[in-house]
């Protein structure tokens, strides 16, 4: 589960994107990090033709790429993904060939009729879709990854349904807003260069905090992370440096060691670091530390206890209330 979660994170560009560079992917800079994308897609420029108002060239190139993709495969960690048959193959081909953009363009152009207006609408729609995916899928997966890592500390197995944890507790949107709030502050601090590096470590625990308590407000999560990291930023910086040797070994294995060992190892180690720091601030009764309240992330509970607790939580969420209910913390469903 750790390997799978980290591989998905690398593919989405949440973390570890560079480790897929040797497997038919390249990393492309984005607003909140790097994205792992198929090399062909960005090198051939179907999207570029569309935004330049050259749909004929874009469609011709897309058809060419689609035909070429039928005769090749992409290797990802020794797993071959076919291009000729099946729903997944169709999805990969549609994405990599850029035909999804061609279809969107044709739909817009048939309704508008003006090429310049079609370009403008096309760009706006693409930006909105990209923003939605960034904020509500990619960014939220950062917290999902932390949730899986924290649960794996205590429980022998973590079911796949944990990837939908925030959906189950109806807090997906709130988690997305909390992480967006943090990124806004991080972006502003990044403009100062040195301040950006310092704040990177000040805000490092926000994904863990919202993973533990998705009902926490964005402001409280940010401030709590700052308080917890006070006096520990240098410590975490050195902690990151301790994995440098493993990263170099990963380069020698074309990223394979990173995918199957180093990334999951680092994620597990960071979860342990957060757990120990959480224990410290809870003991010291740090202000707002009571918001770190998911007891089943740190003490084993059998299936019946978890199910009973979740059922109680589900009933609480279903009750009509004037104010949003406080999330008490549930490890399983």
CSV table of C-alpha atoms in Angstrom, one decimal:
chain,number,residue,atom,x,y,z
A,1,UNK,CA,0.0,0.0,0.0
A,2,UNK,CA,2.9,2.4,0.8
A,3,UNK,CA,4.5,1.7,-2.6
A,4,UNK,CA,1.2,2.2,-4.4
A,5,UNK,CA,0.3,5.4,-2.5
A,6,UNK,CA,3.8,6.9,-3.2
A,7,UNK,CA,3.6,5.9,-6.9
A,8,UNK,CA,0.3,7.6,-7.3
A,9,UNK,CA,1.6,10.7,-5.5
A,10,UNK,CA,4.6,10.7,-7.9
A,11,UNK,CA,2.3,10.4,-10.9
A,12,UNK,CA,0.0,13.2,-9.7
A,13,UNK,CA,3.0,15.4,-8.8
A,14,UNK,CA,2.1,15.5,-5.1
A,15,UNK,CA,5.6,14.3,-4.2
A,16,UNK,CA,8.4,12.2,-5.7
A,17,UNK,CA,7.6,13.2,-9.3
A,18,UNK,CA,11.2,13.0,-10.4
A,19,UNK,CA,11.4,9.3,-9.6
A,20,UNK,CA,9.3,8.5,-12.6
A,21,UNK,CA,11.6,10.2,-15.1
A,22,UNK,CA,13.1,6.9,-16.2
A,23,UNK,CA,9.8,5.2,-17.1
A,24,UNK,CA,8.4,7.2,-20.0
A,25,UNK,CA,7.5,10.3,-17.9
A,26,UNK,CA,9.0,13.7,-17.5
A,27,UNK,CA,8.5,16.3,-14.8
A,28,UNK,CA,6.9,19.6,-15.7
A,29,UNK,CA,6.9,22.6,-13.3
A,30,UNK,CA,3.5,23.6,-11.9
A,31,UNK,CA,2.2,26.1,-9.4
A,32,UNK,CA,2.5,23.8,-6.4
A,33,UNK,CA,5.4,21.6,-7.5
A,34,UNK,CA,6.2,19.2,-10.4
A,35,UNK,CA,4.0,17.0,-12.4
A,36,UNK,CA,4.8,13.6,-13.9
A,37,UNK,CA,3.4,13.5,-17.4
A,38,UNK,CA,3.9,11.4,-20.5
A,39,UNK,CA,6.8,12.7,-22.6
A,40,UNK,CA,5.1,12.6,-25.9
A,41,UNK,CA,2.2,14.7,-24.8
A,42,UNK,CA,4.1,17.9,-24.1
A,43,UNK,CA,6.8,17.4,-26.7
A,44,UNK,CA,4.4,17.2,-29.6
A,45,UNK,CA,2.3,20.2,-28.8
A,46,UNK,CA,-1.4,19.3,-29.6
A,47,UNK,CA,-2.5,21.7,-26.9
A,48,UNK,CA,-0.3,24.4,-28.4
A,49,UNK,CA,-2.0,24.2,-31.7
A,50,UNK,CA,-5.4,24.5,-30.1
A,51,UNK,CA,-4.7,27.6,-28.1
A,52,UNK,CA,-3.1,29.2,-31.2
A,53,UNK,CA,-6.4,28.7,-33.1
A,54,UNK,CA,-5.0,26.0,-35.3
A,55,UNK,CA,-7.5,23.1,-34.7
A,56,UNK,CA,-6.8,21.5,-38.1
A,57,UNK,CA,-3.1,21.0,-37.3
A,58,UNK,CA,-4.0,19.9,-33.7
A,59,UNK,CA,-6.4,17.3,-34.9
A,60,UNK,CA,-4.0,16.0,-37.6
A,61,UNK,CA,-1.2,15.7,-35.0
A,62,UNK,CA,-3.6,14.1,-32.5
A,63,UNK,CA,-4.6,11.4,-35.1
A,64,UNK,CA,-1.0,10.7,-35.9
A,65,UNK,CA,-0.1,10.3,-32.2
A,66,UNK,CA,-3.1,8.1,-31.6
A,67,UNK,CA,-2.0,5.8,-34.4
A,68,UNK,CA,1.6,5.7,-33.2
A,69,UNK,CA,0.5,4.9,-29.6
A,70,UNK,CA,-1.2,1.7,-30.7
A,71,UNK,CA,2.2,0.2,-31.4
A,72,UNK,CA,4.0,1.0,-28.2
A,73,UNK,CA,3.7,0.6,-24.5
A,74,UNK,CA,4.8,2.5,-21.4
A,75,UNK,CA,6.7,0.7,-18.7
A,76,UNK,CA,6.0,1.8,-15.2
A,77,UNK,CA,7.9,-0.2,-12.5
A,78,UNK,CA,8.0,-3.3,-14.8
A,79,UNK,CA,4.2,-3.1,-15.3
A,80,UNK,CA,3.3,-2.9,-19.0
A,81,UNK,CA,0.2,-0.9,-19.9
A,82,UNK,CA,-1.2,-1.9,-23.3
A,83,UNK,CA,-2.4,0.6,-25.8
A,84,UNK,CA,-4.5,-1.6,-28.1
A,85,UNK,CA,-7.3,-3.0,-26.0
A,86,UNK,CA,-9.5,-2.2,-23.0
A,87,UNK,CA,-10.9,0.9,-21.3
A,88,UNK,CA,-7.7,1.9,-19.7
A,89,UNK,CA,-5.8,1.7,-23.0
A,90,UNK,CA,-8.5,4.0,-24.5
A,91,UNK,CA,-8.1,6.5,-21.6
A,92,UNK,CA,-4.3,6.6,-22.0
A,93,UNK,CA,-4.5,7.1,-25.7
A,94,UNK,CA,-7.1,9.9,-25.4
A,95,UNK,CA,-4.9,11.7,-22.9
A,96,UNK,CA,-1.5,11.2,-24.5
A,97,UNK,CA,-2.7,11.9,-28.1
A,98,UNK,CA,-4.5,15.1,-27.0
A,99,UNK,CA,-7.7,14.0,-28.7
A,100,UNK,CA,-9.6,15.2,-25.6
A,101,UNK,CA,-8.6,18.8,-26.5
A,102,UNK,CA,-9.7,18.3,-30.1
A,103,UNK,CA,-13.1,17.0,-29.0
A,104,UNK,CA,-13.5,19.9,-26.6
A,105,UNK,CA,-12.5,22.4,-29.3
A,106,UNK,CA,-15.0,21.0,-31.8
A,107,UNK,CA,-17.8,21.2,-29.2
A,108,UNK,CA,-17.1,24.8,-28.4
A,109,UNK,CA,-16.6,25.8,-32.0
A,110,UNK,CA,-19.9,24.2,-33.1
A,111,UNK,CA,-21.7,26.4,-30.5
A,112,UNK,CA,-19.8,29.6,-30.9
A,113,UNK,CA,-18.8,29.8,-34.5
A,114,UNK,CA,-16.1,32.4,-33.9
A,115,UNK,CA,-12.5,31.1,-33.9
A,116,UNK,CA,-11.1,33.8,-31.6
A,117,UNK,CA,-14.0,33.4,-29.2
A,118,UNK,CA,-13.6,29.6,-29.3
A,119,UNK,CA,-9.9,30.0,-28.4
A,120,UNK,CA,-10.8,32.2,-25.4
A,121,UNK,CA,-13.5,29.8,-24.1
A,122,UNK,CA,-11.3,26.8,-24.7
A,123,UNK,CA,-8.5,28.4,-22.6
A,124,UNK,CA,-10.9,29.4,-19.8
A,125,UNK,CA,-12.4,25.9,-19.6
A,126,UNK,CA,-8.9,24.3,-19.6
A,127,UNK,CA,-7.8,26.6,-16.8
A,128,UNK,CA,-10.9,25.9,-14.7
A,129,UNK,CA,-10.5,22.1,-15.2
A,130,UNK,CA,-6.8,22.3,-14.3
A,131,UNK,CA,-7.6,24.4,-11.2
A,132,UNK,CA,-10.2,21.9,-10.1
A,133,UNK,CA,-7.9,19.0,-10.5
A,134,UNK,CA,-5.1,20.8,-8.8
A,135,UNK,CA,-7.0,21.9,-5.7
A,136,UNK,CA,-9.5,19.0,-5.3
A,137,UNK,CA,-7.5,16.0,-6.5
A,138,UNK,CA,-3.8,16.6,-6.5
A,139,UNK,CA,-3.6,18.8,-3.3
A,140,UNK,CA,-6.1,16.7,-1.4
A,141,UNK,CA,-4.1,13.5,-2.2
A,142,UNK,CA,-1.3,15.0,-0.2
A,143,UNK,CA,-3.4,14.7,2.9
A,144,UNK,CA,-4.7,11.3,1.8
A,145,UNK,CA,-1.1,10.1,1.6
A,146,UNK,CA,-0.4,11.2,5.1
A,147,UNK,CA,-3.6,9.6,6.4
A,148,UNK,CA,-2.5,6.2,4.9
A,149,UNK,CA,1.0,6.6,6.3
A,150,UNK,CA,-0.4,7.4,9.8
A,151,UNK,CA,-2.8,4.4,9.8
A,152,UNK,CA,0.0,2.1,8.6
A,153,UNK,CA,2.0,2.9,11.8
A,154,UNK,CA,-0.7,1.1,13.9
A,155,UNK,CA,-2.6,-1.3,11.6
A,156,UNK,CA,-1.1,-4.2,9.8
A,157,UNK,CA,-3.1,-3.5,6.6
A,158,UNK,CA,-4.7,-0.4,5.3
A,159,UNK,CA,-7.7,-1.1,3.0
A,160,UNK,CA,-7.9,0.7,-0.4
A,161,UNK,CA,-11.1,2.5,0.8
A,162,UNK,CA,-8.9,4.7,3.0
A,163,UNK,CA,-8.2,6.7,-0.2
A,164,UNK,CA,-11.8,7.9,0.1
A,165,UNK,CA,-11.5,8.8,3.8
A,166,UNK,CA,-12.4,12.5,3.3
A,167,UNK,CA,-15.4,11.5,1.1
A,168,UNK,CA,-16.7,9.2,3.8
A,169,UNK,CA,-16.4,11.8,6.5
A,170,UNK,CA,-17.8,14.5,4.1
A,171,UNK,CA,-14.8,16.8,4.5
A,172,UNK,CA,-13.1,16.7,1.1
A,173,UNK,CA,-13.9,20.3,0.2
A,174,UNK,CA,-12.8,21.5,3.7
A,175,UNK,CA,-9.5,19.7,3.4
A,176,UNK,CA,-9.0,21.2,-0.1
A,177,UNK,CA,-9.6,24.7,1.2
A,178,UNK,CA,-7.3,24.2,4.2
A,179,UNK,CA,-4.4,23.1,1.9
A,180,UNK,CA,-5.1,25.9,-0.5
A,181,UNK,CA,-5.0,28.4,2.3
A,182,UNK,CA,-1.6,27.1,3.3
A,183,UNK,CA,-0.3,27.2,-0.3
A,184,UNK,CA,-1.3,30.8,-0.6
A,185,UNK,CA,0.8,31.8,2.3
A,186,UNK,CA,3.7,29.6,1.1
A,187,UNK,CA,3.6,31.2,-2.3
A,188,UNK,CA,3.8,34.7,-0.8
A,189,UNK,CA,6.7,33.7,1.4
A,190,UNK,CA,8.4,32.0,-1.6
A,191,UNK,CA,8.7,35.5,-3.1
A,192,UNK,CA,11.3,36.3,-0.3
A,193,UNK,CA,13.4,33.2,-1.2
A,194,UNK,CA,14.8,32.6,2.3
A,195,UNK,CA,11.5,33.1,4.0
A,196,UNK,CA,10.0,30.6,1.7
A,197,UNK,CA,12.4,27.9,2.8
A,198,UNK,CA,11.8,28.6,6.5
A,199,UNK,CA,8.0,28.6,6.0
A,200,UNK,CA,8.2,25.4,4.1
A,201,UNK,CA,9.2,23.7,7.3
A,202,UNK,CA,6.8,25.8,9.4
A,203,UNK,CA,3.9,24.6,7.4
A,204,UNK,CA,5.2,21.0,6.9
A,205,UNK,CA,2.8,19.4,9.3
A,206,UNK,CA,-0.4,20.9,7.8
A,207,UNK,CA,-1.2,17.9,5.6
A,208,UNK,CA,-0.8,15.6,8.7
A,209,UNK,CA,-3.0,17.8,10.9
A,210,UNK,CA,-5.8,17.9,8.4
A,211,UNK,CA,-5.4,14.2,7.7
A,212,UNK,CA,-5.9,13.5,11.4
A,213,UNK,CA,-8.7,16.1,11.9
A,214,UNK,CA,-10.3,17.1,8.5
A,215,UNK,CA,-12.8,19.2,10.4
A,216,UNK,CA,-10.1,21.7,11.6
A,217,UNK,CA,-10.2,25.2,10.2
A,218,UNK,CA,-7.6,26.2,7.7
A,219,UNK,CA,-6.3,29.0,10.0
A,220,UNK,CA,-6.1,26.6,13.0
A,221,UNK,CA,-4.2,24.0,11.0
A,222,UNK,CA,-1.7,26.5,9.7
A,223,UNK,CA,-1.1,28.1,13.2
A,224,UNK,CA,-0.9,24.7,14.9
A,225,UNK,CA,1.8,23.5,12.4
A,226,UNK,CA,3.8,26.7,13.1
A,227,UNK,CA,3.6,26.2,16.8
A,228,UNK,CA,4.5,22.5,16.6
A,229,UNK,CA,7.5,23.2,14.4
A,230,UNK,CA,8.9,26.0,16.6
A,231,UNK,CA,12.4,24.9,17.4
A,232,UNK,CA,12.2,21.9,15.1
A,233,UNK,CA,12.7,23.4,11.6
A,234,UNK,CA,16.4,22.8,11.5
A,235,UNK,CA,15.8,19.3,12.9
A,236,UNK,CA,13.4,18.5,10.0
A,237,UNK,CA,15.8,20.0,7.5
A,238,UNK,CA,18.6,17.7,8.7
A,239,UNK,CA,16.1,14.8,8.6
A,240,UNK,CA,15.5,15.5,4.9
A,241,UNK,CA,19.2,15.6,4.2
A,242,UNK,CA,19.6,12.2,5.8
A,243,UNK,CA,17.8,10.7,2.8
A,244,UNK,CA,20.3,12.2,0.3
A,245,UNK,CA,22.3,9.0,0.1
A,246,UNK,CA,19.2,7.0,-0.7
A,247,UNK,CA,18.2,9.5,-3.4
A,248,UNK,CA,21.7,9.1,-5.1
A,249,UNK,CA,21.3,5.3,-5.1
A,250,UNK,CA,17.9,5.8,-6.7
A,251,UNK,CA,19.5,7.7,-9.5
A,252,UNK,CA,21.9,4.8,-10.1
A,253,UNK,CA,18.9,2.5,-10.4
A,254,UNK,CA,17.0,4.8,-12.8
A,255,UNK,CA,14.5,5.6,-10.0
A,256,UNK,CA,13.6,2.0,-9.3
A,257,UNK,CA,15.0,2.0,-5.8
A,258,UNK,CA,13.1,5.2,-5.0
A,259,UNK,CA,9.8,3.8,-6.3
A,260,UNK,CA,9.9,0.5,-4.4
A,261,UNK,CA,11.8,1.5,-1.3
A,262,UNK,CA,13.1,5.0,-0.6
A,263,UNK,CA,9.9,7.0,-1.1
A,264,UNK,CA,7.7,4.6,1.0
A,265,UNK,CA,10.5,4.5,3.6
A,266,UNK,CA,10.7,8.3,3.8
A,267,UNK,CA,6.9,8.6,4.0
A,268,UNK,CA,6.8,6.1,6.9
A,269,UNK,CA,9.7,7.8,8.7
A,270,UNK,CA,8.0,11.2,8.4
A,271,UNK,CA,4.8,9.8,9.8
A,272,UNK,CA,6.7,8.6,12.8
A,273,UNK,CA,8.4,12.0,13.2
A,274,UNK,CA,4.9,13.7,13.2
A,275,UNK,CA,3.6,11.1,15.7
A,276,UNK,CA,6.4,11.8,18.1
A,277,UNK,CA,6.1,15.5,17.8
A,278,UNK,CA,2.4,15.3,18.3
A,279,UNK,CA,2.9,13.3,21.4
A,280,UNK,CA,5.3,16.0,22.7
A,281,UNK,CA,2.9,18.9,22.1
A,282,UNK,CA,-0.1,16.9,23.6
A,283,UNK,CA,1.9,16.3,26.7
A,284,UNK,CA,2.9,19.9,27.0
A,285,UNK,CA,-0.8,20.9,26.3
A,286,UNK,CA,0.2,23.3,23.5
A,287,UNK,CA,-2.5,25.7,22.5
A,288,UNK,CA,-5.0,24.1,20.1
A,289,UNK,CA,-3.3,20.7,20.5
A,290,UNK,CA,-6.7,19.3,21.6
A,291,UNK,CA,-7.7,19.5,17.9
A,292,UNK,CA,-5.3,16.6,17.3
A,293,UNK,CA,-8.0,14.2,18.5
A,294,UNK,CA,-8.1,11.0,16.4
A,295,UNK,CA,-7.2,8.5,19.1
A,296,UNK,CA,-7.5,5.5,16.8
A,297,UNK,CA,-4.6,6.7,14.7
A,298,UNK,CA,-2.3,6.1,17.6
A,299,UNK,CA,-3.8,3.2,19.6
A,300,UNK,CA,-5.0,0.0,18.0
A,301,UNK,CA,-8.7,-0.6,17.9
A,302,UNK,CA,-10.4,-3.8,16.7
A,303,UNK,CA,-12.8,-3.8,13.8
A,304,UNK,CA,-16.0,-3.8,15.9
A,305,UNK,CA,-14.9,-0.7,17.9
A,306,UNK,CA,-14.0,1.2,14.7
A,307,UNK,CA,-17.2,0.3,13.0
A,308,UNK,CA,-19.3,1.3,16.1
A,309,UNK,CA,-17.5,4.6,16.3
A,310,UNK,CA,-17.9,5.3,12.6
A,311,UNK,CA,-21.6,4.5,12.8
A,312,UNK,CA,-22.0,7.0,15.6
A,313,UNK,CA,-20.0,9.6,13.5
A,314,UNK,CA,-22.2,8.8,10.5
A,315,UNK,CA,-25.4,9.5,12.5
A,316,UNK,CA,-23.9,12.7,13.7
A,317,UNK,CA,-23.1,13.9,10.2
A,318,UNK,CA,-26.7,12.9,9.1
A,319,UNK,CA,-28.4,14.9,11.8
A,320,UNK,CA,-29.8,18.3,10.7
A,321,UNK,CA,-27.8,20.9,12.7
A,322,UNK,CA,-27.6,24.7,12.5
A,323,UNK,CA,-23.8,24.5,12.8
A,324,UNK,CA,-21.3,22.2,11.3
A,325,UNK,CA,-20.6,19.2,13.6
A,326,UNK,CA,-17.2,18.8,15.2
A,327,UNK,CA,-15.2,16.0,13.8
A,328,UNK,CA,-14.1,13.7,16.6
A,329,UNK,CA,-11.8,11.5,14.6
A,330,UNK,CA,-12.3,8.0,13.1
A,331,UNK,CA,-9.6,5.7,11.8
A,332,UNK,CA,-11.7,3.1,10.0
A,333,UNK,CA,-15.1,2.8,8.4
